[in-house]
Amino acid sequence: MLPSAKQRIKTADILLLLLMLFITLLCLLPLVYIISLSLSGKSAAAAGKVTLFPVDFTFYSYKYMLSDHRFFEAFGVSVKRVLLGGAINFVLTILMAFPLAKERSEFKSRNLYIWVIVFTMMFNGGLIPWYMVIKNLHLIDTLWALTLPTAVPIFNVILLMNFFRNLPKEISEAATVDGAGPWRMLLTISVPLAMPAIATVTLFSVVNHWNAFFDGMILMNKQSNIPLQTYIQQLVVQPVISSTTRAEDLINFSQRTFNAAKIVVTMLPILVIYPFLQKYFVSGITLGSVKE
Amino acid sequence: MNKKSNALQYHLMLAPGMLFIIIFGLVPLFGIAIAFQDFIPVKGISGSKWVGLDNFIYMFQLDDSKRILFNTLYISILKMLMQVIVPVGTALLLHELIFNRAKRWFQTIIYLPHFLSWVILAGILTDMLSEQGIVNKLVKGVFGQPVFFLGSNFWFPIVVVLSDVWKEFGFNAIIFLAALTAINPALYEAAEIDGAGRLRKMWSVTLPGILPTIVLITTLNIGQVLNAGFDQIYNLYNPLVYQSGDIIDTYVYRIGLVQYQFGLATAVGSMKSLVGFILIFVSYRLAAKYANYRIF
């Protein structure tokens, strides 16, 4: 039903708007709450006075965080991981999706590749054998352990492949007539045309790298090597005040507001890139996943 | 002749990616051998003792097995139902909304939680549901008593299902919204001429219009029924709620990497993988047959 500007606004429309507004706010409330908590004073937080606005507004938790070198170490590992892992994902996703989008008549081995890929997506050896392969390759405690096992995001390859397949055939035919080979076709035609889809899958892979905690937990042994989410996970699961905490700090902050501040800083990068990339992903995922 | 050289280029493009898929996807399959061994890491697969099906027999005798299978199915079926009902409902509401600017804003915001990690959300949830948290403040206001949501075997699965809906409903609604926009507007006009009101149109035009998509999504979800969500549960649970919250994946992690029973963990893991593989295969066949869907 396409709404026209002239359509009369009825009570039902207003009620619907309010209902959707309520649902939308429900999505934001927990985030607003944690931000407020991170900006609240210790006693207000402990007394459970914080709801949607900070009580006894203070930046103390954030100031104190500046002295937590482990947080910044972990932040650095995550940034490196996103850059390296994201770049690997970006290149490999495009390189794999392009030939797989060819018809069988153009590329005979296509179906064989697809079967191998889909098989590995569905069937795997499980946690222990996977861990042992990584250990035997001596990747433990290196950045490669976090970036190579996920080098090919298969779901993204399939999304992009479907997008490439929906591009008009005439363009590639015209380019072939003009003498363009596969590489030239990929770089000068398919990639520029697929920018929305590429932006979408890149967003997905960057977010996955930023959000992953489990591989950091089992593949990294040294504290200085663990990524940010793993560090935050340790805080959530084993919330102990470290022995290095100074007495005067304890008077001013609570572990609760301090953890809230760390959680806020950890989700900040997503909140920052999200508005820029989200306009792409709706069209990207719709075109990639829904086929007529 | 040209085709052949093209094909060679295509193989070259695929080579680096396939290398990683083989190393990290296919090679671990040989590790399933561990499931038939009393595996000792220093001795490796070749040096460890073969025990036949002992690990599998032990797995089926274990009291935990039934409980874990039950929890896995219970949580993931509940999630599956909710993740169709709520996103479809949301898509219908958004579709009916005539304020386009507001519609875009709402869409943008409801996708957002999907992009936050379970670590972050578990951190937020744990705090919200703690005794001093915002939720218990409300609960105390109404009932006088706080509720230990994450420490109670009754509440834990409910928290898991509801928080999963909260995180993913907006993102899942995209697919249904896309299906809604594909409905032929002429159908609405025809319904209007026949005197259909708003609700009637929703019921008789919109819902049947997205029914194939609903069937498709549900069918494909069947293949995922043994994945009840490791990241979420691992970050939310604690020994108090192992009874109601332990799922196959968290159990494999605990007995494997925490208690070092590698053989048993691999047996459980490979069993899950096998059943999951069969389920996915069957659900894709069903989807192809009844919803005319093909992944490639």
Coordinates of C-alpha atoms in Angstrom, one line a residue:
Chain A
M1 CA 0.0 0.0 0.0
L2 CA 1.8 3.1 -1.1
P3 CA 0.9 6.0 1.1
S4 CA 0.1 9.2 -0.7
A5 CA 0.6 12.7 0.7
K6 CA -3.1 13.4 0.4
Q7 CA -4.2 10.4 2.4
R8 CA -6.1 11.4 5.5
I9 CA -4.4 10.9 8.8
K10 CA -6.7 8.9 11.1
T11 CA -6.5 8.1 14.8
A12 CA -5.4 4.6 13.9
D13 CA -2.3 6.1 12.2
I14 CA -1.4 8.1 15.2
L15 CA -1.8 5.1 17.5
L16 CA 0.3 3.0 15.1
L17 CA 3.0 5.7 15.1
L18 CA 3.0 5.7 18.9
L19 CA 3.2 2.0 19.1
M20 CA 6.2 1.9 16.7
L21 CA 7.8 4.7 18.6
F22 CA 7.4 2.6 21.8
I23 CA 9.0 -0.5 20.1
T24 CA 11.8 1.6 18.7
L25 CA 12.6 3.2 22.1
L26 CA 12.6 -0.3 23.6
C27 CA 15.6 -1.0 21.4
L28 CA 17.4 2.0 22.6
L29 CA 16.6 1.9 26.3
P30 CA 19.3 -0.6 27.4
L31 CA 21.9 1.4 25.6
V32 CA 20.7 4.7 27.1
Y33 CA 20.7 3.0 30.5
I34 CA 24.3 1.8 30.3
I35 CA 25.5 5.2 29.1
S36 CA 23.7 6.9 32.0
L37 CA 25.1 4.4 34.5
S38 CA 28.7 5.0 33.2
L39 CA 28.2 8.7 33.8
S40 CA 26.7 8.4 37.3
G41 CA 28.2 8.7 40.7
K42 CA 29.2 5.7 42.7
S43 CA 26.5 5.9 45.5
A44 CA 23.7 6.6 43.1
A45 CA 24.7 3.6 41.0
A46 CA 24.9 1.4 44.1
A47 CA 21.5 2.5 45.3
G48 CA 19.9 1.7 42.0
K49 CA 18.8 5.3 41.4
V50 CA 20.0 5.4 37.8
T51 CA 17.3 5.0 35.2
L52 CA 17.4 7.0 32.0
F53 CA 19.5 10.0 33.0
P54 CA 22.8 10.0 34.9
V55 CA 22.5 10.8 38.6
D56 CA 25.4 12.8 40.1
F57 CA 26.9 13.3 36.7
T58 CA 30.6 12.6 36.6
F59 CA 33.3 11.6 34.1
Y60 CA 35.2 9.8 36.8
S61 CA 34.7 6.3 35.3
Y62 CA 36.1 7.4 32.0
K63 CA 39.0 9.3 33.6
Y64 CA 39.8 6.2 35.6
M65 CA 39.7 4.1 32.5
L66 CA 42.6 6.1 31.0
S67 CA 44.8 4.5 33.6
D68 CA 43.8 1.0 32.6
H69 CA 46.5 0.0 30.2
R70 CA 45.0 -3.4 29.6
F71 CA 41.9 -1.9 28.2
F72 CA 44.0 0.1 25.7
E73 CA 46.1 -2.9 24.9
A74 CA 43.0 -5.0 24.1
F75 CA 41.5 -2.1 22.2
G76 CA 44.7 -2.0 20.1
V77 CA 44.5 -5.7 19.4
S78 CA 40.9 -5.4 18.2
V79 CA 41.8 -2.4 15.9
K80 CA 44.6 -4.4 14.3
R81 CA 42.4 -7.4 14.0
V82 CA 39.6 -5.5 12.3
L83 CA 42.1 -3.8 9.8
L84 CA 43.9 -7.0 8.9
G85 CA 41.0 -9.4 9.1
G86 CA 38.6 -6.9 7.4
A87 CA 41.1 -6.4 4.5
I88 CA 41.6 -10.2 4.1
N89 CA 37.8 -10.8 4.1
F90 CA 37.3 -7.9 1.6
V91 CA 39.7 -9.2 -0.9
L92 CA 38.8 -12.9 -0.6
T93 CA 35.1 -12.3 -0.7
I94 CA 35.3 -10.4 -3.9
L95 CA 37.8 -12.8 -5.5
M96 CA 35.6 -15.8 -4.7
A97 CA 32.1 -14.3 -5.4
F98 CA 33.0 -13.2 -8.9
P99 CA 34.0 -16.5 -10.5
L100 CA 31.2 -18.3 -8.6
A101 CA 28.7 -16.0 -10.0
K102 CA 29.5 -17.2 -13.5
E103 CA 27.1 -19.6 -15.3
R104 CA 28.1 -23.2 -15.5
S105 CA 28.5 -22.8 -19.2
E106 CA 31.1 -20.2 -18.7
F107 CA 32.9 -21.9 -15.8
K108 CA 32.5 -25.6 -15.7
S109 CA 34.1 -26.3 -12.2
R110 CA 31.8 -23.7 -10.6
N111 CA 29.4 -26.3 -9.1
L112 CA 32.2 -28.3 -7.6
Y113 CA 33.5 -25.3 -5.8
I114 CA 30.1 -24.4 -4.6
W115 CA 29.6 -27.8 -3.1
V116 CA 32.9 -27.8 -1.2
I117 CA 32.0 -24.3 0.1
V118 CA 28.5 -25.1 1.2
F119 CA 29.6 -28.4 2.7
T120 CA 32.2 -26.8 4.9
M121 CA 29.7 -24.2 5.9
M122 CA 27.3 -26.9 7.1
F123 CA 29.6 -29.6 8.3
N124 CA 32.6 -29.1 10.5
G125 CA 34.8 -31.1 12.8
G126 CA 33.8 -29.3 15.8
L127 CA 35.7 -27.2 18.4
I128 CA 38.5 -29.6 19.4
P129 CA 39.8 -30.6 15.9
W130 CA 39.5 -26.9 14.8
Y131 CA 41.6 -25.8 17.8
M132 CA 44.2 -28.5 17.1
V133 CA 44.6 -27.4 13.4
I134 CA 45.3 -23.8 14.5
K135 CA 47.7 -25.0 17.3
N136 CA 49.6 -27.3 14.9
L137 CA 50.0 -24.3 12.5
H138 CA 51.6 -22.4 15.4
L139 CA 49.2 -19.6 15.1
I140 CA 48.3 -19.5 18.8
D141 CA 49.0 -16.1 20.3
T142 CA 49.5 -14.4 17.0
L143 CA 47.2 -12.0 15.2
W144 CA 46.9 -14.6 12.4
A145 CA 44.9 -16.9 14.7
L146 CA 42.2 -14.3 14.8
T147 CA 42.2 -13.4 11.1
L148 CA 43.1 -16.5 9.0
P149 CA 40.5 -19.1 10.2
T150 CA 37.8 -16.6 9.3
A151 CA 39.6 -15.4 6.1
V152 CA 36.6 -16.5 4.0
P153 CA 33.2 -15.4 5.3
I154 CA 31.2 -17.9 3.4
F155 CA 27.8 -16.3 4.1
N156 CA 29.2 -13.0 2.7
V157 CA 30.5 -14.8 -0.4
I158 CA 27.1 -16.2 -1.1
L159 CA 25.4 -12.8 -0.6
L160 CA 27.8 -11.1 -3.0
M161 CA 27.7 -13.9 -5.5
N162 CA 23.9 -13.5 -5.7
F163 CA 24.4 -9.8 -6.2
F164 CA 26.9 -10.3 -9.0
R165 CA 24.5 -12.8 -10.7
N166 CA 21.7 -10.2 -10.8
L167 CA 23.8 -7.7 -12.6
P168 CA 22.7 -7.3 -16.2
K169 CA 24.5 -9.8 -18.5
E170 CA 24.6 -7.3 -21.4
I171 CA 27.3 -5.3 -19.7
S172 CA 29.7 -8.2 -19.3
E173 CA 29.0 -9.3 -22.8
A174 CA 29.7 -5.9 -24.2
A175 CA 33.0 -5.8 -22.2
T176 CA 34.0 -9.2 -23.6
V177 CA 33.4 -8.1 -27.1
D178 CA 35.7 -5.1 -26.4
G179 CA 38.3 -7.6 -25.3
A180 CA 38.2 -7.4 -21.5
G181 CA 39.5 -10.4 -19.6
P182 CA 38.2 -11.7 -16.3
W183 CA 40.4 -9.5 -14.1
R184 CA 39.6 -6.4 -16.0
M185 CA 35.9 -7.2 -15.9
L186 CA 36.1 -7.8 -12.2
L187 CA 38.0 -4.6 -11.4
T188 CA 36.4 -2.1 -13.8
I189 CA 32.9 -3.4 -14.1
S190 CA 31.7 -5.8 -11.4
V191 CA 33.3 -4.2 -8.4
P192 CA 32.1 -0.6 -9.1
L193 CA 28.6 -1.8 -9.9
A194 CA 28.5 -3.9 -6.7
M195 CA 29.6 -1.2 -4.3
P196 CA 26.4 -1.3 -2.2
A197 CA 26.7 -5.0 -1.8
I198 CA 30.4 -4.8 -1.1
A199 CA 29.8 -2.1 1.5
T200 CA 27.3 -4.4 3.1
V201 CA 29.5 -7.5 3.3
T202 CA 32.4 -5.4 4.5
L203 CA 30.2 -4.0 7.2
F204 CA 29.3 -7.5 8.2
S205 CA 32.8 -8.8 8.3
V206 CA 34.2 -5.7 10.1
V207 CA 31.4 -6.0 12.7
N208 CA 32.1 -9.7 13.1
H209 CA 35.8 -9.1 13.7
W210 CA 35.1 -6.4 16.2
N211 CA 32.5 -8.4 18.1
A212 CA 34.3 -11.8 18.2
F213 CA 35.3 -12.8 21.7
F214 CA 35.5 -16.6 21.6
D215 CA 38.5 -17.1 19.4
G216 CA 40.4 -14.5 21.4
M217 CA 39.5 -16.4 24.6
I218 CA 40.8 -19.8 23.5
L219 CA 43.5 -18.9 20.9
M220 CA 45.3 -16.2 22.8
N221 CA 47.1 -17.1 26.0
K222 CA 49.0 -13.9 26.8
Q223 CA 46.9 -11.2 28.4
S224 CA 48.5 -8.6 26.1
N225 CA 47.2 -10.5 23.0
I226 CA 43.5 -10.7 23.8
P227 CA 41.1 -8.5 21.9
L228 CA 38.7 -6.1 23.5
Q229 CA 35.6 -8.2 23.5
T230 CA 37.4 -11.0 25.2
Y231 CA 38.7 -8.5 27.8
I232 CA 35.2 -7.2 28.4
Q233 CA 33.9 -10.8 28.6
Q234 CA 36.4 -11.5 31.4
L235 CA 35.1 -8.4 33.3
V236 CA 31.5 -9.6 32.9
V237 CA 32.2 -13.2 33.8
Q238 CA 34.7 -12.7 36.6
P239 CA 34.0 -9.2 38.0
V240 CA 36.8 -8.9 40.5
I241 CA 38.4 -5.6 41.6
S242 CA 42.1 -6.0 40.7
S243 CA 44.7 -5.9 43.4
T244 CA 46.2 -2.8 41.8
T245 CA 43.2 -0.7 42.5
R246 CA 44.1 2.1 44.7
A247 CA 42.2 2.8 47.9
E248 CA 41.3 6.4 47.0
D249 CA 39.9 5.3 43.7
L250 CA 37.5 2.9 45.4
I251 CA 36.0 5.9 47.2
N252 CA 35.2 7.6 44.0
F253 CA 34.1 4.8 41.6
S254 CA 32.3 1.5 41.7
Q255 CA 33.2 -1.5 39.6
R256 CA 29.8 -1.2 38.2
T257 CA 30.1 2.3 36.7
F258 CA 33.6 1.5 35.6
N259 CA 32.5 -1.6 33.7
A260 CA 29.6 0.4 32.2
A261 CA 32.1 2.9 30.9
K262 CA 34.2 0.1 29.3
I263 CA 31.0 -1.4 27.7
V264 CA 30.1 2.0 26.3
V265 CA 33.6 2.6 24.8
T266 CA 33.5 -0.9 23.3
M267 CA 30.2 -0.4 21.5
L268 CA 31.1 3.1 20.4
P269 CA 32.9 2.2 17.2
I270 CA 29.9 0.3 16.0
L271 CA 27.6 3.2 16.9
V272 CA 29.9 5.5 14.9
I273 CA 30.2 3.6 11.7
Y274 CA 26.7 2.3 11.7
P275 CA 24.9 5.4 10.4
F276 CA 27.3 5.6 7.5
L277 CA 27.0 2.1 6.3
Q278 CA 23.4 1.2 7.3
K279 CA 21.9 3.0 4.3
Y280 CA 23.7 0.5 2.1
F281 CA 23.0 -2.7 3.8
V282 CA 19.2 -2.7 3.4
S283 CA 19.5 -2.7 -0.4
G284 CA 22.6 -4.9 -0.2
I285 CA 21.0 -7.7 1.8
T286 CA 17.7 -7.5 0.1
L287 CA 19.2 -7.8 -3.4
G288 CA 21.6 -10.5 -2.3
S289 CA 19.2 -12.7 -0.4
V290 CA 15.8 -12.4 -2.1
K291 CA 15.8 -13.8 -5.5
E292 CA 12.8 -13.7 -7.9
Chain B
M1 CA 39.9 -21.3 -26.6
N2 CA 39.1 -18.0 -24.9
K3 CA 36.8 -19.8 -22.5
K4 CA 39.6 -22.1 -21.4
S5 CA 41.9 -19.2 -20.5
N6 CA 39.0 -17.5 -18.7
A7 CA 38.4 -20.6 -16.6
L8 CA 42.1 -20.7 -15.7
Q9 CA 41.8 -17.1 -14.4
Y10 CA 38.7 -18.1 -12.4
H11 CA 40.6 -20.9 -10.8
L12 CA 43.3 -18.5 -9.9
M13 CA 40.9 -16.1 -8.3
L14 CA 39.4 -18.9 -6.2
A15 CA 42.7 -20.4 -5.2
P16 CA 43.6 -18.2 -2.1
G17 CA 40.2 -18.5 -0.6
M18 CA 39.9 -22.2 -1.2
L19 CA 43.3 -22.7 0.5
F20 CA 41.9 -21.3 3.7
I21 CA 38.6 -23.2 3.4
I22 CA 40.6 -26.5 3.0
I23 CA 42.9 -25.7 5.9
F24 CA 40.3 -24.5 8.4
G25 CA 37.2 -26.3 7.1
L26 CA 38.2 -29.6 5.6
V27 CA 41.3 -30.6 7.5
P28 CA 39.6 -30.4 10.9
L29 CA 37.2 -33.1 9.6
F30 CA 40.0 -35.6 10.0
G31 CA 40.2 -34.6 13.6
I32 CA 36.9 -36.3 14.2
A33 CA 39.0 -39.4 14.6
I34 CA 39.5 -38.1 18.2
A35 CA 35.9 -39.1 18.9
F36 CA 37.0 -42.7 18.6
Q37 CA 40.1 -42.3 20.8
D38 CA 41.1 -41.9 24.4
F39 CA 42.9 -38.8 23.1
I40 CA 45.9 -37.5 24.9
P41 CA 47.2 -34.2 23.3
V42 CA 51.0 -34.9 23.7
K43 CA 50.6 -38.3 22.0
G44 CA 48.6 -36.9 19.1
I45 CA 46.1 -38.7 17.0
S46 CA 48.6 -41.4 15.9
G47 CA 49.8 -42.1 19.4
S48 CA 46.5 -42.1 21.3
K49 CA 44.6 -45.3 22.1
W50 CA 41.7 -46.2 19.9
V51 CA 38.6 -47.0 21.9
G52 CA 36.0 -47.6 19.2
L53 CA 32.6 -46.3 20.1
D54 CA 33.2 -45.9 23.8
N55 CA 32.9 -42.2 23.8
F56 CA 29.6 -42.4 21.9
I57 CA 28.2 -45.0 24.3
Y58 CA 29.3 -43.0 27.3
M59 CA 27.6 -39.9 25.7
F60 CA 24.3 -41.7 25.5
Q61 CA 24.6 -43.1 29.0
L62 CA 25.4 -39.7 30.5
D63 CA 22.5 -38.2 32.5
D64 CA 23.5 -34.8 31.2
S65 CA 22.8 -35.8 27.6
K66 CA 19.0 -35.8 27.7
R67 CA 18.8 -32.6 29.7
I68 CA 21.2 -30.8 27.3
L69 CA 19.4 -32.0 24.2
F70 CA 16.1 -31.0 25.8
N71 CA 17.5 -27.5 26.7
T72 CA 18.9 -27.0 23.2
L73 CA 15.7 -28.0 21.4
Y74 CA 13.5 -26.1 23.9
I75 CA 15.4 -22.8 23.7
S76 CA 15.9 -22.9 19.9
I77 CA 12.4 -23.9 19.1
L78 CA 11.0 -21.1 21.2
K79 CA 13.5 -18.7 19.6
M80 CA 12.5 -19.9 16.2
L81 CA 8.8 -19.3 16.8
M82 CA 9.4 -15.8 18.3
Q83 CA 11.8 -14.9 15.5
V84 CA 9.0 -15.4 13.0
I85 CA 6.1 -13.9 14.9
V86 CA 7.7 -10.7 16.2
P87 CA 9.5 -9.7 13.0
V88 CA 6.5 -10.4 10.8
G89 CA 4.4 -8.3 13.2
T90 CA 6.9 -5.5 13.1
A91 CA 7.1 -5.6 9.3
L92 CA 3.3 -5.4 9.1
L93 CA 3.2 -2.5 11.5
L94 CA 6.0 -0.7 9.6
H95 CA 4.3 -1.4 6.3
E96 CA 1.0 0.2 7.6
L97 CA 2.8 3.3 8.8
I98 CA 2.1 6.3 6.6
F99 CA 4.7 8.7 8.0
N100 CA 7.7 7.9 5.8
R101 CA 10.4 9.9 7.7
A102 CA 9.5 8.2 11.0
K103 CA 9.4 4.9 9.2
R104 CA 13.0 5.3 8.1
W105 CA 14.1 6.3 11.5
F106 CA 12.4 3.4 13.2
Q107 CA 13.9 1.0 10.7
T108 CA 17.4 2.3 11.2
I109 CA 17.1 2.0 15.0
I110 CA 15.6 -1.4 15.3
Y111 CA 18.4 -3.0 13.2
L112 CA 21.0 -1.5 15.6
P113 CA 21.0 -4.2 18.4
H114 CA 21.9 -6.9 15.8
F115 CA 25.3 -5.3 15.3
L116 CA 26.2 -5.3 19.0
S117 CA 28.0 -8.3 20.4
W118 CA 26.6 -10.7 23.0
V119 CA 29.5 -9.8 25.2
I120 CA 28.3 -6.2 25.3
L121 CA 24.7 -7.1 25.6
A122 CA 25.4 -9.6 28.3
G123 CA 27.3 -6.9 30.2
I124 CA 24.3 -4.6 29.9
L125 CA 21.7 -7.3 30.7
T126 CA 23.6 -8.6 33.7
D127 CA 23.6 -5.2 35.1
M128 CA 20.0 -4.4 34.3
L129 CA 18.8 -7.7 35.8
S130 CA 21.0 -7.5 38.9
E131 CA 19.6 -6.6 42.3
Q132 CA 20.4 -2.9 41.9
G133 CA 19.5 -2.9 38.2
I134 CA 16.8 -1.0 36.5
V135 CA 14.5 -4.0 35.9
N136 CA 14.6 -5.2 39.5
K137 CA 13.9 -1.6 40.6
L138 CA 10.6 -1.9 38.7
V139 CA 10.0 -5.4 40.0
K140 CA 10.6 -4.4 43.5
G141 CA 8.2 -1.5 43.1
V142 CA 5.4 -3.8 42.0
F143 CA 6.0 -7.0 43.9
G144 CA 8.2 -5.8 46.8
Q145 CA 10.8 -8.6 46.0
P146 CA 13.6 -8.6 43.6
V147 CA 13.9 -11.5 41.1
F148 CA 17.2 -13.2 40.3
F149 CA 16.6 -13.6 36.6
L150 CA 20.0 -15.0 35.8
G151 CA 20.2 -17.3 38.7
S152 CA 16.8 -18.9 38.4
N153 CA 16.2 -22.0 36.3
F154 CA 12.7 -20.8 35.6
W155 CA 13.6 -17.3 34.4
F156 CA 16.9 -18.1 32.6
P157 CA 15.4 -19.6 29.4
I158 CA 12.8 -16.8 29.3
V159 CA 15.6 -14.1 29.5
V160 CA 17.5 -16.0 26.8
V161 CA 14.6 -16.1 24.4
L162 CA 13.4 -12.5 25.0
S163 CA 16.8 -11.0 24.8
D164 CA 17.4 -12.9 21.5
V165 CA 14.1 -11.5 20.1
W166 CA 15.1 -8.0 21.3
K167 CA 18.5 -8.2 19.5
E168 CA 17.4 -9.8 16.2
F169 CA 13.7 -8.9 15.5
G170 CA 14.6 -5.7 13.7
F171 CA 17.1 -7.3 11.5
N172 CA 14.9 -10.2 10.7
A173 CA 12.1 -7.9 9.8
I174 CA 14.1 -6.6 6.8
I175 CA 13.4 -9.9 4.9
F176 CA 9.7 -9.7 5.5
L177 CA 9.6 -6.0 4.7
A178 CA 11.3 -6.8 1.4
A179 CA 8.7 -9.4 0.7
L180 CA 5.9 -6.9 1.5
T181 CA 7.1 -4.4 -1.0
A182 CA 6.9 -7.0 -3.7
I183 CA 3.1 -7.4 -3.3
N184 CA 1.2 -6.2 -6.3
P185 CA -0.6 -2.9 -5.4
A186 CA -3.5 -3.9 -7.7
L187 CA -4.5 -6.5 -5.1
Y188 CA -5.0 -3.7 -2.5
E189 CA -7.0 -1.7 -5.0
A190 CA -9.2 -4.7 -5.8
A191 CA -9.7 -5.4 -2.1
E192 CA -10.6 -1.8 -1.5
I193 CA -13.2 -1.9 -4.2
D194 CA -14.7 -5.0 -2.6
G195 CA -15.0 -3.0 0.5
A196 CA -12.2 -4.3 2.6
G197 CA -11.0 -2.2 5.5
R198 CA -7.5 -1.9 6.8
L199 CA -7.4 -5.0 8.9
R200 CA -9.2 -7.0 6.3
K201 CA -6.6 -6.0 3.7
M202 CA -3.8 -6.9 6.1
W203 CA -5.4 -10.3 6.7
S204 CA -6.5 -11.2 3.2
V205 CA -3.8 -9.5 1.0
T206 CA -0.7 -8.7 3.0
L207 CA -0.4 -11.9 5.1
P208 CA -1.0 -14.3 2.2
G209 CA 1.5 -12.2 0.2
I210 CA 4.3 -12.9 2.6
L211 CA 3.3 -16.4 3.5
P212 CA 5.8 -18.0 1.1
T213 CA 8.6 -16.0 2.8
I214 CA 7.4 -17.1 6.2
V215 CA 7.3 -20.7 5.1
L216 CA 10.8 -20.4 3.6
I217 CA 12.4 -18.8 6.7
T218 CA 10.8 -21.3 9.0
T219 CA 11.9 -24.2 6.8
L220 CA 15.5 -23.0 6.7
N221 CA 15.5 -22.4 10.4
I222 CA 14.8 -26.1 11.0
G223 CA 18.4 -26.8 10.0
Q224 CA 19.7 -24.5 12.7
V225 CA 17.6 -26.1 15.5
L226 CA 20.7 -27.6 17.3
N227 CA 22.3 -24.1 17.4
A228 CA 20.6 -22.5 20.4
G229 CA 23.2 -19.6 20.5
F230 CA 26.5 -20.3 22.1
D231 CA 27.7 -16.7 22.4
Q232 CA 24.5 -15.6 24.1
I233 CA 24.2 -18.4 26.6
Y234 CA 27.9 -18.6 27.4
N235 CA 28.0 -14.9 28.3
L236 CA 24.8 -15.0 30.4
Y237 CA 24.9 -18.3 32.3
N238 CA 26.5 -19.4 35.5
P239 CA 26.6 -22.7 37.4
L240 CA 23.3 -21.9 39.0
V241 CA 21.4 -22.3 35.7
Y242 CA 23.4 -25.1 34.0
Q243 CA 20.2 -27.2 34.7
S244 CA 18.1 -25.0 32.4
G245 CA 20.6 -23.2 30.3
D246 CA 23.3 -25.7 29.2
I247 CA 23.1 -26.4 25.5
I248 CA 25.2 -28.7 23.3
D249 CA 27.7 -26.0 22.3
T250 CA 28.3 -24.7 25.9
Y251 CA 28.5 -28.3 27.1
V252 CA 31.1 -29.3 24.5
Y253 CA 33.1 -26.2 25.4
R254 CA 33.0 -27.1 29.1
I255 CA 33.9 -30.8 28.9
G256 CA 36.4 -30.2 26.1
L257 CA 38.4 -27.1 26.8
V258 CA 37.7 -26.8 30.5
Q259 CA 37.7 -30.4 31.7
Y260 CA 40.0 -31.7 28.9
Q261 CA 37.8 -34.7 27.9
F262 CA 38.7 -34.3 24.3
G263 CA 37.4 -37.6 23.0
L264 CA 33.9 -37.1 24.6
A265 CA 33.7 -33.5 23.5
T266 CA 34.6 -34.4 19.9
A267 CA 32.0 -37.2 20.0
V268 CA 29.3 -34.9 21.2
G269 CA 30.4 -32.2 18.7
S270 CA 30.6 -34.4 15.7
M271 CA 27.2 -36.0 16.6
K272 CA 25.7 -32.5 16.7
S273 CA 27.4 -31.6 13.4
L274 CA 26.1 -34.7 11.7
V275 CA 22.5 -34.3 12.9
G276 CA 22.7 -30.6 12.0
F277 CA 24.0 -31.4 8.6
I278 CA 21.2 -33.8 7.9
L279 CA 18.6 -31.3 9.2
I280 CA 20.0 -28.6 7.0
F281 CA 20.1 -30.9 4.0
V282 CA 16.5 -31.9 4.6
S283 CA 15.3 -28.4 5.3
Y284 CA 16.9 -27.1 2.1
R285 CA 15.2 -29.9 0.1
L286 CA 11.9 -28.9 1.7
A287 CA 12.5 -25.3 1.0
A288 CA 13.3 -26.1 -2.6
K289 CA 10.2 -28.2 -2.9
Y290 CA 7.6 -26.1 -1.1
A291 CA 9.0 -22.5 -1.3
N292 CA 10.8 -22.8 -4.6
Y293 CA 14.0 -21.6 -3.0
R294 CA 17.5 -22.4 -4.1
I295 CA 20.6 -21.1 -2.4
F296 CA 22.6 -21.1 -5.7

